Coordinates of C-alpha atoms in Angstrom, one line a residue:
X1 CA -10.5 19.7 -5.6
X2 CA -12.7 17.0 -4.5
X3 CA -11.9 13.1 -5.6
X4 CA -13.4 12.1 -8.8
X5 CA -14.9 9.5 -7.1
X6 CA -17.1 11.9 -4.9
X7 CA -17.5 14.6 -8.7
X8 CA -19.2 11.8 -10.7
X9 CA -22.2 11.6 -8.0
X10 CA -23.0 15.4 -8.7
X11 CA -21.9 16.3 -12.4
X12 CA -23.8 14.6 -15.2
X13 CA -21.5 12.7 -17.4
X14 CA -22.2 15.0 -20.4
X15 CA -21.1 18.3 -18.3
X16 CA -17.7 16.6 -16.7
X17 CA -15.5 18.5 -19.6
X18 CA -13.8 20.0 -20.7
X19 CA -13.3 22.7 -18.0
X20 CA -15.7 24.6 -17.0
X21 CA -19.6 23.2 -18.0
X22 CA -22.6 25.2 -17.0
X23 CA -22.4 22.6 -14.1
X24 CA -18.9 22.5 -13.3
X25 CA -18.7 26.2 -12.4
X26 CA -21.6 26.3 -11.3
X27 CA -20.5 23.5 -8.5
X28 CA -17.4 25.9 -7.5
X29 CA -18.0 29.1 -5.6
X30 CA -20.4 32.2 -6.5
X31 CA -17.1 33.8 -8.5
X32 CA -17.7 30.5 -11.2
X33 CA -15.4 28.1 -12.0
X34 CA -13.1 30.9 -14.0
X35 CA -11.8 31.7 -10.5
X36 CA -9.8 28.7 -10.6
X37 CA -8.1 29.2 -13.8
X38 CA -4.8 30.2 -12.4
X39 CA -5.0 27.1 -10.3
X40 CA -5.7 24.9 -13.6
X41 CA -2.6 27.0 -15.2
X42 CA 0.0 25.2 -12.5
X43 CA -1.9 22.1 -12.7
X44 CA -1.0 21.3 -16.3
X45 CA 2.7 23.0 -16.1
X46 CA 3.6 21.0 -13.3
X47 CA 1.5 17.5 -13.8
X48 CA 0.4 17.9 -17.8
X49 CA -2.5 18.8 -19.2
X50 CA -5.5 16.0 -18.2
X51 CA -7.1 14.2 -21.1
X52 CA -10.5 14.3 -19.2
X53 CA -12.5 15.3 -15.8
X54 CA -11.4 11.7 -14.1
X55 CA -7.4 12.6 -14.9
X56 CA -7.7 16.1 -13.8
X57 CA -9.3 14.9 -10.4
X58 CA -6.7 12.5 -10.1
X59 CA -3.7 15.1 -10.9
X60 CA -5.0 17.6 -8.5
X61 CA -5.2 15.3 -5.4
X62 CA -1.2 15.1 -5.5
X63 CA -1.1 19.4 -6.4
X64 CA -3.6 19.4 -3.2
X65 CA -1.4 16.9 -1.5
X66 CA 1.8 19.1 -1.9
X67 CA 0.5 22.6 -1.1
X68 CA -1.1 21.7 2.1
X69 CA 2.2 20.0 3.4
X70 CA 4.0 22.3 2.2
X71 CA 2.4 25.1 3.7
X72 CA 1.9 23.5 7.3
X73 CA 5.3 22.5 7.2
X74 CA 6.8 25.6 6.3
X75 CA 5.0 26.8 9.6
X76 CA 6.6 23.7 11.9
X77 CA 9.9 24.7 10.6
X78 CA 9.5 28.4 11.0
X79 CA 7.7 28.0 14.6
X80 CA 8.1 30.9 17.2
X81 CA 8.8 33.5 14.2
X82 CA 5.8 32.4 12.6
X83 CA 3.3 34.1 14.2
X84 CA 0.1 32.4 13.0
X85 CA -1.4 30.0 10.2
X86 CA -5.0 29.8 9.1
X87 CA -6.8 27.3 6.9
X88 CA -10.4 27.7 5.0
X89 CA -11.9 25.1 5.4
X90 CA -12.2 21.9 6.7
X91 CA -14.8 20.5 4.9
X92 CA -17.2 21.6 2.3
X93 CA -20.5 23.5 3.2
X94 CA -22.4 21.9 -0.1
X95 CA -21.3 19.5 -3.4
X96 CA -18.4 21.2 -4.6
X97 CA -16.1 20.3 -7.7
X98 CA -13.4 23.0 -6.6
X99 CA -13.4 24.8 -3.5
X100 CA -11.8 25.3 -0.1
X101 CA -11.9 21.5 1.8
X102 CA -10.2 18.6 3.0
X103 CA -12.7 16.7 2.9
X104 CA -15.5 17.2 0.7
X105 CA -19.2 17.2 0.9
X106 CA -19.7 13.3 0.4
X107 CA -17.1 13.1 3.5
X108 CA -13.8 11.8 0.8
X109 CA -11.2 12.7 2.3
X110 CA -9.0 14.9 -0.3
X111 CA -5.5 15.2 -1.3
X112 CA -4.9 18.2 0.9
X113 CA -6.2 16.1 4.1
X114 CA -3.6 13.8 3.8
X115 CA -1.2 16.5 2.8
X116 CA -1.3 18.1 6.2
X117 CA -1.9 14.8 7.9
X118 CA 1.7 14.1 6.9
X119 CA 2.7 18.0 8.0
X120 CA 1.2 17.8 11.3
X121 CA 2.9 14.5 12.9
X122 CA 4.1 15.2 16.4
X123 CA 7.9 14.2 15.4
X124 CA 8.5 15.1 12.0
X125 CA 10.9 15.0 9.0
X126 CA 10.9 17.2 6.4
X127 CA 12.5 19.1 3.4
X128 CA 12.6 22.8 3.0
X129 CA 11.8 23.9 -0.9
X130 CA 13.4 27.2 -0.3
X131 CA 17.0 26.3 0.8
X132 CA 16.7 22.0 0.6
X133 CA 17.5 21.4 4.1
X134 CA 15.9 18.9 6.2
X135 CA 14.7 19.2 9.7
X136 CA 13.2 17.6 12.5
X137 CA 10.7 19.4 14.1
X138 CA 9.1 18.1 17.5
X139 CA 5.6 19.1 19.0
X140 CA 6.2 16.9 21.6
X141 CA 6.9 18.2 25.1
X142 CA 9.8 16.1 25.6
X143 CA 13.2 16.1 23.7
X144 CA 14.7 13.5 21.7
X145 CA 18.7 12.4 21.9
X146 CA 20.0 10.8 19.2
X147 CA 17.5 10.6 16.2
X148 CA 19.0 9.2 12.9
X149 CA 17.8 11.3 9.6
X150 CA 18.5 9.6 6.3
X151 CA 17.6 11.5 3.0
X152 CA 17.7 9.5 -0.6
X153 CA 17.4 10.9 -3.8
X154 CA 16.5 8.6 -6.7
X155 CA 16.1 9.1 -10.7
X156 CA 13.0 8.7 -12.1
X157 CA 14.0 4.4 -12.8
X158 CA 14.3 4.3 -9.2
X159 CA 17.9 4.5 -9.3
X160 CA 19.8 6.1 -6.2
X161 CA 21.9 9.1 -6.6
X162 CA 22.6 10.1 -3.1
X163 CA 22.3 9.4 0.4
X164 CA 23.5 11.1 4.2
X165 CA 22.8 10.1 7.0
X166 CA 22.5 12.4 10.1
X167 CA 22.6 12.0 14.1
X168 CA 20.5 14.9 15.4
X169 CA 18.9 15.6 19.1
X170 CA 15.9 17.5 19.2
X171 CA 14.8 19.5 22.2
X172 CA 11.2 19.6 23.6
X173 CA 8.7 21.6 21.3
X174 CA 11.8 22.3 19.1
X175 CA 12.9 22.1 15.9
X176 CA 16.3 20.9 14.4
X177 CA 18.4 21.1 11.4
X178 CA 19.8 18.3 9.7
X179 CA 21.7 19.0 7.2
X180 CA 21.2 20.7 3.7
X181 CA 20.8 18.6 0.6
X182 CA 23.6 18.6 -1.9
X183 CA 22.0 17.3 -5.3
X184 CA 23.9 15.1 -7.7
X185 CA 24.6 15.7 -11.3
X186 CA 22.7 13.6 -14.3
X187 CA 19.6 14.2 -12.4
X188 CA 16.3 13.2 -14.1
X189 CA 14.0 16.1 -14.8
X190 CA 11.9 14.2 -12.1
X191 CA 13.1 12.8 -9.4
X192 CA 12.6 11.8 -6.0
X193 CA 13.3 12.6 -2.2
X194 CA 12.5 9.9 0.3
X195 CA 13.0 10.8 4.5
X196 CA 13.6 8.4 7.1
X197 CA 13.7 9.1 10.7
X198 CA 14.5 6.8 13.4
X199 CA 15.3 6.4 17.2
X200 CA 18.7 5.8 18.3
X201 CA 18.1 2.3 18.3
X202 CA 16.7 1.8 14.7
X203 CA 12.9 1.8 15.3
X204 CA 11.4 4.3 12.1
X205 CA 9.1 7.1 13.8
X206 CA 8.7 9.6 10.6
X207 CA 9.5 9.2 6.8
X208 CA 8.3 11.5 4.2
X209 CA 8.6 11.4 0.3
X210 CA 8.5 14.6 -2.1
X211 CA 8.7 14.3 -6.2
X212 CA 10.7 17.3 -7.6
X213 CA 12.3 18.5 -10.4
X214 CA 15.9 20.1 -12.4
X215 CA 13.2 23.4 -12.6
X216 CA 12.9 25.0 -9.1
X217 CA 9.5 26.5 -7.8
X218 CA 9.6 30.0 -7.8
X219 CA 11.5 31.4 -4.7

């Protein structure tokens, strides 16, 4: 989805909802902006249902955000049984409200840019949403001895519920585990999941932050 900011040049304000205008679906792909309706579907369960064009932009950038990272990360973790990933398409061949891009027509960069921007850091940290651990994976060709993983979980007031700390070493072009998350009790519905990793002598390399919730994805 691209940011509002790039929509509003492209969609007269009298077409921008509600979902989908002559000009909205027609500024999708040759299927129409129907296509997209399952997409819309998990947009509202999991961020609420947007009030207008500028909200549902704004909602979709962090849905974008999450998928991409999630998917290139699934891959970094699952490297050398993986045996492939494949993304369509970097940017956007025309002015497009929904389609397949990072960054869009007007050259904004999109949620999903930044998504796998995050994903594709050399030394990483990151959670697992099928079995909540927490790796390290390293694309560098050189291993790395005594990393220090931290993972936090906070309530939605910001309040801390749990922390570990972990030594891991990493070997070159590798992958580690860390450990597996243990969630509290008297969790809010949403709540958060902040990563820290840093070098043996406390300099930060990676962090990463995730917002979940009590209702598990699918698995």
């Amino acid at each position: 989805v691209a940011p509002f900011e790039s929509v509003r040049r492209f969609i007269p304000e009298d077409q921008r909802w509600p979902l989908w205008t002559d000009a909205l679906s027609f500024h999708t792909v040759t299927h129409g902006g129907h296509f997209f309706d399952a997409v819309v579907q998990m947009l509202n369960a999991r961020y609420g249902e947007p009030k207008d064009l500028e909200e549902f932009c704004r909602k979709a950038q962090a849905l974008n955000y999450e998928c991409a990272r999630g998917m290139f990360e699934a891959y970094g973790r699952n490297k050398f049984s993986a045996t492939a990933i494949t993304t369509w398409k970097y940017d956007a061949a025309w002015p497009a409200f929904m389609t397949w891009n990072y960054i869009d027509w007007n050259l904004f960069a999109t949620g999903a840019y930044y998504g796998a921007k995050t994903a594709c850091r050399p030394l990483h940290v990151q959670f697992s949403y099928d079995n909540d651990s927490v790796y390290v994976v390293n694309n560098w060709n050189k291993p790395f001895e005594g990393l220090k993983v931290t993972a936090k979980v906070y309530n939605s007031d910001a309040s801390e519920q749990y922390a570990r700390t972990q030594s891991i070493n990493v070997a070159a072009n590798g992958k580690a585990e860390a450990f597996i998350i243990e969630w509290p009790k008297g969790l809010s519905n949403s709540h958060f999941l902040k990563l820290t990793l840093e070098d043996s002598g406390g300099g930060r390399l990676d962090d990463n932050f995730y917002w979940l919730s009590t209702v598990p994805d699918i698995r």
